[in-house]
mmCIF file of C-alpha atoms and ligand atoms in Angstrom:
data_model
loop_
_atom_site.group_PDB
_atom_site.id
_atom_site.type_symbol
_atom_site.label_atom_id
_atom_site.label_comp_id
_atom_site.label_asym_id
_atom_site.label_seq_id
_atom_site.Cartn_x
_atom_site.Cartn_y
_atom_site.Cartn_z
ATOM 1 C CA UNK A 741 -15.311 15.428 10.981
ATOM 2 C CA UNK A 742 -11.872 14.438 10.726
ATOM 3 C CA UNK A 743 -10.074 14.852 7.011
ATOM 4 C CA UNK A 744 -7.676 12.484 5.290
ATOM 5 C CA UNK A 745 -5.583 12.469 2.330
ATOM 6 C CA UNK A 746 -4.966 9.447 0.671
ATOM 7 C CA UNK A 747 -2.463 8.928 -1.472
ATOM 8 C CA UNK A 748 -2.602 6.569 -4.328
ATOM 9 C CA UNK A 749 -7.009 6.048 -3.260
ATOM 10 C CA UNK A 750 -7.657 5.111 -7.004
ATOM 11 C CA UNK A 751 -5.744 1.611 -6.827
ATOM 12 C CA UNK A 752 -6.129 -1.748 -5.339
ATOM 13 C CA UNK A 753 -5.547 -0.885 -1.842
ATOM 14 C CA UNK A 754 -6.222 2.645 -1.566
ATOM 15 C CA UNK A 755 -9.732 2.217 -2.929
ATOM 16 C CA UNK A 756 -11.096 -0.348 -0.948
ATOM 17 C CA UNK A 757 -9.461 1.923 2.088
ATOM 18 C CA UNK A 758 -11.423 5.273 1.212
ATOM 19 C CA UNK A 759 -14.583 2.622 1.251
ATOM 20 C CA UNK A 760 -13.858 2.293 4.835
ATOM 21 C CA UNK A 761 -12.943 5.661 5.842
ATOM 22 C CA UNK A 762 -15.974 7.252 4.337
ATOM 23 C CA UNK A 763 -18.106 4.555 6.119
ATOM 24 C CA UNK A 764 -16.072 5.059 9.865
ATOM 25 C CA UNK A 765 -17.403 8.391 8.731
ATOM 26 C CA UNK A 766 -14.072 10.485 7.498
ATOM 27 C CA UNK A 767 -13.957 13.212 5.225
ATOM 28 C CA UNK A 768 -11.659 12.233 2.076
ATOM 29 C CA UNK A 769 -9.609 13.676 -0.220
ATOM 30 C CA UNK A 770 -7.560 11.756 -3.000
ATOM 31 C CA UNK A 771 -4.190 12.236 -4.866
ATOM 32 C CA UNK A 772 -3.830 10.095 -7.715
ATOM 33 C CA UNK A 773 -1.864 9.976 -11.112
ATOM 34 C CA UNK A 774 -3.359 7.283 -12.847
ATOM 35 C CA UNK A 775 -0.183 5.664 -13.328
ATOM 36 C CA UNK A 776 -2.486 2.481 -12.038
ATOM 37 C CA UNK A 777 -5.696 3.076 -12.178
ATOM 38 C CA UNK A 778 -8.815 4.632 -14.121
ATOM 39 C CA UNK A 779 -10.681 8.324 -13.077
ATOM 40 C CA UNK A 780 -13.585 5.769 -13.043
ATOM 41 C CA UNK A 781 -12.376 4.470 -9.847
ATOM 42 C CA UNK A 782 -13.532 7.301 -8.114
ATOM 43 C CA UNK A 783 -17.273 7.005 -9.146
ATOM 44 C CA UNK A 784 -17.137 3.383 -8.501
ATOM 45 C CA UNK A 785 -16.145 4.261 -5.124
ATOM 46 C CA UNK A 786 -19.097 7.173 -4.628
ATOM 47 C CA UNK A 787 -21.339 4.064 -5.478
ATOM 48 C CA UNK A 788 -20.646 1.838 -3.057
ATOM 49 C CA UNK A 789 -20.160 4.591 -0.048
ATOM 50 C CA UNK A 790 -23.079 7.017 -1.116
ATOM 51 C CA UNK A 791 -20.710 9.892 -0.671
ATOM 52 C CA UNK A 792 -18.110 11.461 -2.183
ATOM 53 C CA UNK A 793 -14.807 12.796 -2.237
ATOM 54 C CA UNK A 794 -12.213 15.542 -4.145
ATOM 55 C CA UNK A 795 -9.838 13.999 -6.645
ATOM 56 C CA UNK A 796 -6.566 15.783 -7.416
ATOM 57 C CA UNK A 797 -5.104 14.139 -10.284
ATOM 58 C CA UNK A 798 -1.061 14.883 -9.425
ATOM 59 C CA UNK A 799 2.026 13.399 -8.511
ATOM 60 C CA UNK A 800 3.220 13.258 -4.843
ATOM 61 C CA UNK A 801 6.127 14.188 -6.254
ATOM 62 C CA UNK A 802 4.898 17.622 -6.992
ATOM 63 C CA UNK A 803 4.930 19.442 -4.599
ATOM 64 C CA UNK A 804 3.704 22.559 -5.762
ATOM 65 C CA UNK A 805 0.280 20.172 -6.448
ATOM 66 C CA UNK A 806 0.670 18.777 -3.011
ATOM 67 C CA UNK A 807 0.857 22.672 -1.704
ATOM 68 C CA UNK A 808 -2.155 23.782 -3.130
ATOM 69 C CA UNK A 809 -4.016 20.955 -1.499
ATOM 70 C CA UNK A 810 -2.534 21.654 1.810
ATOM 71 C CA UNK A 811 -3.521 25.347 1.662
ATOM 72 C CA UNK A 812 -7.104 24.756 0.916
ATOM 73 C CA UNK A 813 -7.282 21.770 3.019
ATOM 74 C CA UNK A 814 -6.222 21.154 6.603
ATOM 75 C CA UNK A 815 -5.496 17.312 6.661
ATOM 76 C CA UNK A 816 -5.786 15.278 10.049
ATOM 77 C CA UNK A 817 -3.724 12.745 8.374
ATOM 78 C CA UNK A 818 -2.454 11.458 5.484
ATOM 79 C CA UNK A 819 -2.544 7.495 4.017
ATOM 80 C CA UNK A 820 0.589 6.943 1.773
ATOM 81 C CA UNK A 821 -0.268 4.142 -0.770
ATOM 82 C CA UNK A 822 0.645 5.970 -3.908
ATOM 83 C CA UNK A 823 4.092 4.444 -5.383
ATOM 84 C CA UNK A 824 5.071 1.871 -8.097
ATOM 85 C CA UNK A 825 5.034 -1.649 -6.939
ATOM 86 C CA UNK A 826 6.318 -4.571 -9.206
ATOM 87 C CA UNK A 827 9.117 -6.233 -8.185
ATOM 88 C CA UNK A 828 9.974 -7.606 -11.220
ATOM 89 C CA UNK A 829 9.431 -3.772 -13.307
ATOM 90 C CA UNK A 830 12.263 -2.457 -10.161
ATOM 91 C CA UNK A 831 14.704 -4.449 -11.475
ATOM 92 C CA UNK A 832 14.448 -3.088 -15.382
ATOM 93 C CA UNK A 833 13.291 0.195 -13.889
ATOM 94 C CA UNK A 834 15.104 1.803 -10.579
ATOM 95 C CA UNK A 835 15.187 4.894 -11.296
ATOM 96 C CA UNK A 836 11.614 5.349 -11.855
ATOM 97 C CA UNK A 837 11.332 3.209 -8.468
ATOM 98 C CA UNK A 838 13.399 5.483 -6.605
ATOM 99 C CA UNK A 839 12.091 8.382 -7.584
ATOM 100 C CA UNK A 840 7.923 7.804 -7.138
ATOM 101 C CA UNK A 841 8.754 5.571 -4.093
ATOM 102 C CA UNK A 842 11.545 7.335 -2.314
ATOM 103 C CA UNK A 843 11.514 10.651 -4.014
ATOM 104 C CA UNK A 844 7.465 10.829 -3.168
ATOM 105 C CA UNK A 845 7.535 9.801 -0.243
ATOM 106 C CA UNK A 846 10.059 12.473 0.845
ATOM 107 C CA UNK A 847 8.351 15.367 -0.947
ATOM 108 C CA UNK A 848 4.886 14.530 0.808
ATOM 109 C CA UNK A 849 6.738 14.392 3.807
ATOM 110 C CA UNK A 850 7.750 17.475 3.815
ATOM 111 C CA UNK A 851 4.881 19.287 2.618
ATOM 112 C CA UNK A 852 3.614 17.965 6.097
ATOM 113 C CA UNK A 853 5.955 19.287 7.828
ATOM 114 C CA UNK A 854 5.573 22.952 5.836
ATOM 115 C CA UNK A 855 1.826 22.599 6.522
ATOM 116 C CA UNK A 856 2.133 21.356 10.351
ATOM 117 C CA UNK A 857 0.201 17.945 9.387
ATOM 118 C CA UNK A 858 2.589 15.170 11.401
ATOM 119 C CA UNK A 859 0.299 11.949 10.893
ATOM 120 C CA UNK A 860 1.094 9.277 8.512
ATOM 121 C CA UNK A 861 0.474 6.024 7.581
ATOM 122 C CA UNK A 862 2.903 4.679 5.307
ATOM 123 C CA UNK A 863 2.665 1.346 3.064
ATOM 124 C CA UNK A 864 5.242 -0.355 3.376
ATOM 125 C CA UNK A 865 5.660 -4.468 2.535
ATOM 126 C CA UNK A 866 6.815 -7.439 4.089
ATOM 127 C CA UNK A 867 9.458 -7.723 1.568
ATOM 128 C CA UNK A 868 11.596 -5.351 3.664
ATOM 129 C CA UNK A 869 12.436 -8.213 6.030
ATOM 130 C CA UNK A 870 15.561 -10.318 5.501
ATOM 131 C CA UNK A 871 14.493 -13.239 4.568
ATOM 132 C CA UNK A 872 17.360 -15.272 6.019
ATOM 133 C CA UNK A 873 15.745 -14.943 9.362
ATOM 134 C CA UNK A 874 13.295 -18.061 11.039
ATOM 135 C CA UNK A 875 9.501 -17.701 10.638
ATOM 136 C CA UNK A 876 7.147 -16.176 11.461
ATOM 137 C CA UNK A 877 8.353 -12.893 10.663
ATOM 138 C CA UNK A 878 7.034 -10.429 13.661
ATOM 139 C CA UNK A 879 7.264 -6.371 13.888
ATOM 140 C CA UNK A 880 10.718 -6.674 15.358
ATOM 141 C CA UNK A 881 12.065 -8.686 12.906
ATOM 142 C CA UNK A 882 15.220 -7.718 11.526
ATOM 143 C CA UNK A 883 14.462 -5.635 8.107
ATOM 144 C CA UNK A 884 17.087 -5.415 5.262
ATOM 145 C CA UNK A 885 19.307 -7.135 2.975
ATOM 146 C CA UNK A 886 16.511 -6.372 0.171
ATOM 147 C CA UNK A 887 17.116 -8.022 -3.378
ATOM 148 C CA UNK A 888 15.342 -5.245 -5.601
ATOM 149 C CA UNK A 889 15.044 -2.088 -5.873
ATOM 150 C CA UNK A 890 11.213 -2.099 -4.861
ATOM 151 C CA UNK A 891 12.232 -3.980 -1.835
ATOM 152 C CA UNK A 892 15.040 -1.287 -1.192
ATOM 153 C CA UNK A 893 12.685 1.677 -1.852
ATOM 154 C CA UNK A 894 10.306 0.399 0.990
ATOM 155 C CA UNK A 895 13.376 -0.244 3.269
ATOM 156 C CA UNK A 896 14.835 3.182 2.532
ATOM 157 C CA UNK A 897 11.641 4.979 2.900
ATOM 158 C CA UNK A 898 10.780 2.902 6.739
ATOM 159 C CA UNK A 899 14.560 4.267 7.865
ATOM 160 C CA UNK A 900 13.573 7.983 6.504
ATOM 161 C CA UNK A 901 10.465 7.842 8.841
ATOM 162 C CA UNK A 902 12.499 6.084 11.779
ATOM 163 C CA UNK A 903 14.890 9.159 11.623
ATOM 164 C CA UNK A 904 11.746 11.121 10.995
ATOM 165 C CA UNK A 905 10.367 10.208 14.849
ATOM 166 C CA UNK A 906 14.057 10.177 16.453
ATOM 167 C CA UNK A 907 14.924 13.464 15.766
ATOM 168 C CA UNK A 908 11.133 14.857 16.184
ATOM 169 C CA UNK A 909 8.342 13.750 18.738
ATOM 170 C CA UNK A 910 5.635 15.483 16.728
ATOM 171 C CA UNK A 911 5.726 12.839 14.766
ATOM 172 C CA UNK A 912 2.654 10.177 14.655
ATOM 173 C CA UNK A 913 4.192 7.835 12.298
ATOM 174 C CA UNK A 914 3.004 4.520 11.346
ATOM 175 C CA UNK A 915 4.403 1.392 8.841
ATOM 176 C CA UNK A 916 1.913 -0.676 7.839
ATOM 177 C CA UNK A 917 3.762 -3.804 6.447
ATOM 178 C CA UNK A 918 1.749 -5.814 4.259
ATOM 179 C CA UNK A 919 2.056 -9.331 2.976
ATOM 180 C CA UNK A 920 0.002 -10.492 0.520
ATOM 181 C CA UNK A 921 -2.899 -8.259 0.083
ATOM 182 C CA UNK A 922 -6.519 -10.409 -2.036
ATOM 183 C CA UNK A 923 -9.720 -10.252 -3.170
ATOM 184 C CA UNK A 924 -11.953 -7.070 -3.564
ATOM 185 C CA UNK A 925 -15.208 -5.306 -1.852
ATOM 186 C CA UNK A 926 -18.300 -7.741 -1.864
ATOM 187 C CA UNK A 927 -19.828 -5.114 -4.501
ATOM 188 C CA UNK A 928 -16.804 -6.267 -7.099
ATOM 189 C CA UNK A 929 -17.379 -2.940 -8.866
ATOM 190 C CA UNK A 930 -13.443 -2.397 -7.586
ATOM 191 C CA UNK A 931 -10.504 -4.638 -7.782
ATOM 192 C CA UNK A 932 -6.451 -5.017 -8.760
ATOM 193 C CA UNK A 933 -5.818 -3.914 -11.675
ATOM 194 C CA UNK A 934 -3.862 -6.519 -13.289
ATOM 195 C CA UNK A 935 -3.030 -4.998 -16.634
ATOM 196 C CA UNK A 936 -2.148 -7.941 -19.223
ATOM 197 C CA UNK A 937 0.106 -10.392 -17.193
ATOM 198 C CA UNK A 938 -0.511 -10.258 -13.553
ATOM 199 C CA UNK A 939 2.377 -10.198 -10.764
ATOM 200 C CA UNK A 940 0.160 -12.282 -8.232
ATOM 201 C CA UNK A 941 -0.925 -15.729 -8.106
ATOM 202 C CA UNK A 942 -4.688 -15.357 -7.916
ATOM 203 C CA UNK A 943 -5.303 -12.556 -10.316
ATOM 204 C CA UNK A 944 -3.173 -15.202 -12.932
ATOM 205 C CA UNK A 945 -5.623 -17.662 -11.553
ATOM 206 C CA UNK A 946 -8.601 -15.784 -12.311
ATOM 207 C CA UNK A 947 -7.468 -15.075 -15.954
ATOM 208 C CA UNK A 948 -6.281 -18.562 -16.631
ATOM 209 C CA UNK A 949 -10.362 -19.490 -15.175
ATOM 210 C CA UNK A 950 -11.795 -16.943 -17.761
ATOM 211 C CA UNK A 951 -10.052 -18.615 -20.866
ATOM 212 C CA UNK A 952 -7.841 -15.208 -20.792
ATOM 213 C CA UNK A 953 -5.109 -16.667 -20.582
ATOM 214 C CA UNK A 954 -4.174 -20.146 -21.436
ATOM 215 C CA UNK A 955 -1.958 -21.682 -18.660
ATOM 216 C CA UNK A 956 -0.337 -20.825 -14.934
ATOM 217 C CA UNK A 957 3.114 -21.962 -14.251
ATOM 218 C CA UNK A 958 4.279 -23.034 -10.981
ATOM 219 C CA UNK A 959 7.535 -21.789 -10.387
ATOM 220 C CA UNK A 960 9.428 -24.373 -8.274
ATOM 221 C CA UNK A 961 8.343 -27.776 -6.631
ATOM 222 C CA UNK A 962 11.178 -28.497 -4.556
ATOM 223 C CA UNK A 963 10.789 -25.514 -1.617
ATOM 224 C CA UNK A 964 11.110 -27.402 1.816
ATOM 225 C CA UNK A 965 6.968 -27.359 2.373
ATOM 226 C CA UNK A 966 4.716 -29.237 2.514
ATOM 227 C CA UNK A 967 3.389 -30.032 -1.293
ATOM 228 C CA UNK A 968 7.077 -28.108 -2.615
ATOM 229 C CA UNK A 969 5.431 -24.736 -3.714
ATOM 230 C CA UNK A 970 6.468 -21.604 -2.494
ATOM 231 C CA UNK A 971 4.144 -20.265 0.742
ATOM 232 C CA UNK A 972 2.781 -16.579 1.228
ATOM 233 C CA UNK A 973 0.262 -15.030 3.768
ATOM 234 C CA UNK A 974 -2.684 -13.847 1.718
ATOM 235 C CA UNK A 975 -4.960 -11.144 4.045
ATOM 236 C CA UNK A 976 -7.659 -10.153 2.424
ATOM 237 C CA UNK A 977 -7.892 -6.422 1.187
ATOM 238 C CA UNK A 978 -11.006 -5.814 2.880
ATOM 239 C CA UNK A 979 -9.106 -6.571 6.384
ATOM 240 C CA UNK A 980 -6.459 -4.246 5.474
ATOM 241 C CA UNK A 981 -8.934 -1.618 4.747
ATOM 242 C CA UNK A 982 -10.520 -2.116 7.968
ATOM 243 C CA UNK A 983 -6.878 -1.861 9.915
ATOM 244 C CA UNK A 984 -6.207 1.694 8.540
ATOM 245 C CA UNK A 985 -9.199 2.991 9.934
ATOM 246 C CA UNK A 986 -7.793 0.832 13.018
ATOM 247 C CA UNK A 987 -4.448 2.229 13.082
ATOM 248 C CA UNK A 988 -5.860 6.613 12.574
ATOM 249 C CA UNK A 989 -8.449 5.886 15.600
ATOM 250 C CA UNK A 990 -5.480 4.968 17.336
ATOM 251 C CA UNK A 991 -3.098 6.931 15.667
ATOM 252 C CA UNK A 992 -4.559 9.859 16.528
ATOM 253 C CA UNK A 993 -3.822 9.500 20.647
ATOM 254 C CA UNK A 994 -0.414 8.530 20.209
ATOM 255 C CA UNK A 995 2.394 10.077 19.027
ATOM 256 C CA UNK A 996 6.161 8.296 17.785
ATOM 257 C CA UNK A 997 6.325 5.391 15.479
ATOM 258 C CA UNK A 998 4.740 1.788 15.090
ATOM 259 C CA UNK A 999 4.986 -0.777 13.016
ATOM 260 C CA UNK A 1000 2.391 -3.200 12.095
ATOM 261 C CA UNK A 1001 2.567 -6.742 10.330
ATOM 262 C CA UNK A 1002 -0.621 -6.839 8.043
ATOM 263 C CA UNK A 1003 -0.695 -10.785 7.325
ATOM 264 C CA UNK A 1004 -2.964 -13.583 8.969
ATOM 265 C CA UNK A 1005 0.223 -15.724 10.373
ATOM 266 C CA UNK A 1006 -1.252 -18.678 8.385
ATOM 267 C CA UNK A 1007 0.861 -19.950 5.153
ATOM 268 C CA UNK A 1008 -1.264 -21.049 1.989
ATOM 269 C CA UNK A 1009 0.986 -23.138 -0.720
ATOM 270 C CA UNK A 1010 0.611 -22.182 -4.325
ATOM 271 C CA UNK A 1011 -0.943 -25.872 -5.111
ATOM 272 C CA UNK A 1012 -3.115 -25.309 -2.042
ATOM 273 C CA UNK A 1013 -4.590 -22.111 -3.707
ATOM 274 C CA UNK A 1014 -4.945 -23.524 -6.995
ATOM 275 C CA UNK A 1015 -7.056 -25.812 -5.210
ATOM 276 C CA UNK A 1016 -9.461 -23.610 -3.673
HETATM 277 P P1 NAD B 1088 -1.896 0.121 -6.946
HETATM 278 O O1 NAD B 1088 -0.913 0.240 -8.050
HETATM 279 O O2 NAD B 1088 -3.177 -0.569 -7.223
HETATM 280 O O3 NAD B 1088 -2.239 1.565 -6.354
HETATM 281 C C1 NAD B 1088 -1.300 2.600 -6.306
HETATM 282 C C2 NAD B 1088 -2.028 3.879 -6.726
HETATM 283 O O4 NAD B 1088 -1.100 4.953 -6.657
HETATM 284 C C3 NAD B 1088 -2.519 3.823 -8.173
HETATM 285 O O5 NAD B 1088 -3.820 4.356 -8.254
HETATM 286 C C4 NAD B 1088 -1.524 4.697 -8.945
HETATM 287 O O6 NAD B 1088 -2.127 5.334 -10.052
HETATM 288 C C5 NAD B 1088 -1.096 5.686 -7.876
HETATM 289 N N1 NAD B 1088 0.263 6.188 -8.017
HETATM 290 C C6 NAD B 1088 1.397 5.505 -8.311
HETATM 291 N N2 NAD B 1088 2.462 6.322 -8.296
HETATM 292 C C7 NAD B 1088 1.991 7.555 -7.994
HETATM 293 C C8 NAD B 1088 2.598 8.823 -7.815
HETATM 294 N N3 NAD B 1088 3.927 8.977 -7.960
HETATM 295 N N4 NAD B 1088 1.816 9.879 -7.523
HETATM 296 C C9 NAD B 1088 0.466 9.734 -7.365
HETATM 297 N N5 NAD B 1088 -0.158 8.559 -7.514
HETATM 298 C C10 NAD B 1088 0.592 7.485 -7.812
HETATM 299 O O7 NAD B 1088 -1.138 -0.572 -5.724
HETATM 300 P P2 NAD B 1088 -1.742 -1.227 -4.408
HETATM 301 O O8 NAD B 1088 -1.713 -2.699 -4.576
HETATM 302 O O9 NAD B 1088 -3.003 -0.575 -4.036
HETATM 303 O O10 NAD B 1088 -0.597 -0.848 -3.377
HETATM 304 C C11 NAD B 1088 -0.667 0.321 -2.580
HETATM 305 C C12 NAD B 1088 0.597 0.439 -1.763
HETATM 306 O O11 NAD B 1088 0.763 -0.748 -0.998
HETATM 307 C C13 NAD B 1088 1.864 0.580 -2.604
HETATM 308 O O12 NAD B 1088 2.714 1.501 -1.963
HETATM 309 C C14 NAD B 1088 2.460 -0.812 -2.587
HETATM 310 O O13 NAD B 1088 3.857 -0.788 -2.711
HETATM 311 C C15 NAD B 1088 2.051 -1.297 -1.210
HETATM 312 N N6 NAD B 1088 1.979 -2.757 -1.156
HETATM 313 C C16 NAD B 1088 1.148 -3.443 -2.003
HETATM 314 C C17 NAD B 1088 1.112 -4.836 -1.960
HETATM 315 C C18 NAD B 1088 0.224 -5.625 -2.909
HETATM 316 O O14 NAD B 1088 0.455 -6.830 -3.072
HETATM 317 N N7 NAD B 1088 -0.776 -5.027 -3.530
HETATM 318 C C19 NAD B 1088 1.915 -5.542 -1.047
HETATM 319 C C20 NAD B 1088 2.743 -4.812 -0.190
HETATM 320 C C21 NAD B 1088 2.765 -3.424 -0.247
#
């Protein structure tokens, strides 16, 4: 049985993804600091999959924490979700967004490297493209000219791992871009944790439905589209789960880097989504 750690497998995206793994039939093992999610998480998973996993409650950027998993585990790969990932908190905050995102990233990376473990999935975001480009946005895209520092974290993180395969072919290395990740596991026992004021559109929706909060603002009517609100490519989370266990099947043949757009190619308007 192959073994995984995921990083980050108590949040939104991580959870639903150790769902999946434990179902393709992988064995798990999670690093999480809570800095987004509850320990309850982790039973919440064991529910739905009937099995369950080791938690180590630590930082990725400890390493001596990471070390200490390494040595009593030997990892077949690792998922990279853990990080911070507000936009709007990178711009009060880059420092802290520099050093989970960049700084963790680096210090996990070369843990793996001390420990001989060279597969990785890393999430990254559609933000890193530069949006002056024409649509759709595909993997070869140009990537850059980010406007925050959450943005710029994922961008400088992708160019650590491009270096990372160019200068060593032991390397399986794999961006997962994502655009705009919804919805939870059919159980709903796990879901986005949306603290008080939520970043994305249909958690807001879902409070503003339960009387939580009172009203949603549209920002902007004027975009050139077709009702004047601003598109995005929702995927449902599920989906995504479903690719990582995708991408390690295939990671596992292959080695160098690959990037993969996780989006539907199919634009929903915020006035469209209010709808539905
Ligand atoms: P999330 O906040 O729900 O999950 C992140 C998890 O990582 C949380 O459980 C948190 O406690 C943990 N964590 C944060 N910093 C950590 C650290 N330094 N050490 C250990 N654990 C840490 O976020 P998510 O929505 O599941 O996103 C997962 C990844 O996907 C992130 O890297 C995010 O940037 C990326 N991403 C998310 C979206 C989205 O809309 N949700 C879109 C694009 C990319």
């Amino acid at each position: 049985m192959q073994k995984i750690l995921v990083t980050g497998g108590l949040g939104y995206i991580g959870s639903h993804t150790v769902v999946e793994l434990q179902a393709a039939g992988y064995d798990v093992v999670v690093v999480d600091n809570l800095n987004n999610s509850k320990e309850e998480v982790k039973t919440r998973i064991e529910e739905i999959s009937g099995k369950s996993f080791e938690l180590q409650l630590a930082d990725v950027n400890d390493s001596v924490a990471l070390e200490s998993l390494f040595k009593k585990h030997t990892f077949d790969g690792v998922i990279h979700f853990a990080g911070l990932k507000s936009i709007g908190e990178s711009v009060d905050k880059p420092i802290e967004y520099y050093d989970s995102n960049v700084g963790g990233s680096f210090i996990l990376a070369g843990v793996m490297r001390e420990f001989k473990c060279k597969t990785l999935i890393f999430s990254s975001s559609a933000t890193v493209y530069d949006d002056t480009q024409k649509l759709p946005l595909t993997e070869t895209s140009k990537i850059g000219n980010t406007k925050n520092p959450y943005g710029t974290s994922k961008y400088i993180i992708e160019k650590i791992l491009m270096d990372l395969a160019k200068f060593d072919n032991r390397w399986s290395l794999r961006i997962a871009r994502y655009f705009n990740p919804i919805s939870n596991h059919s159980s709903g026992i796990i879901k986005e944790n949306t603290k008080n004021i939520p970043n994305n559109l249909i958690p807001y929706i879902l409070k503003v439905a339960q009387k939580k909060l009172k009203i949603l603002k549209v920002f902007g009517g004027n975009y050139k589209t077709k009702d004047g609100t601003c598109i995005r490519d929702y995927i449902h989370v599920m989906d995504l789960a479903e690719g990582h266990v995708a991408m390690l099947k295939n990671n596992r043949l292959k080695k160098g880097l690959k990037v993969y757009n996780f989006g539907t190619g199919i634009g929903s308007s915020v006035l469209e989504v209010i709808k539905t």
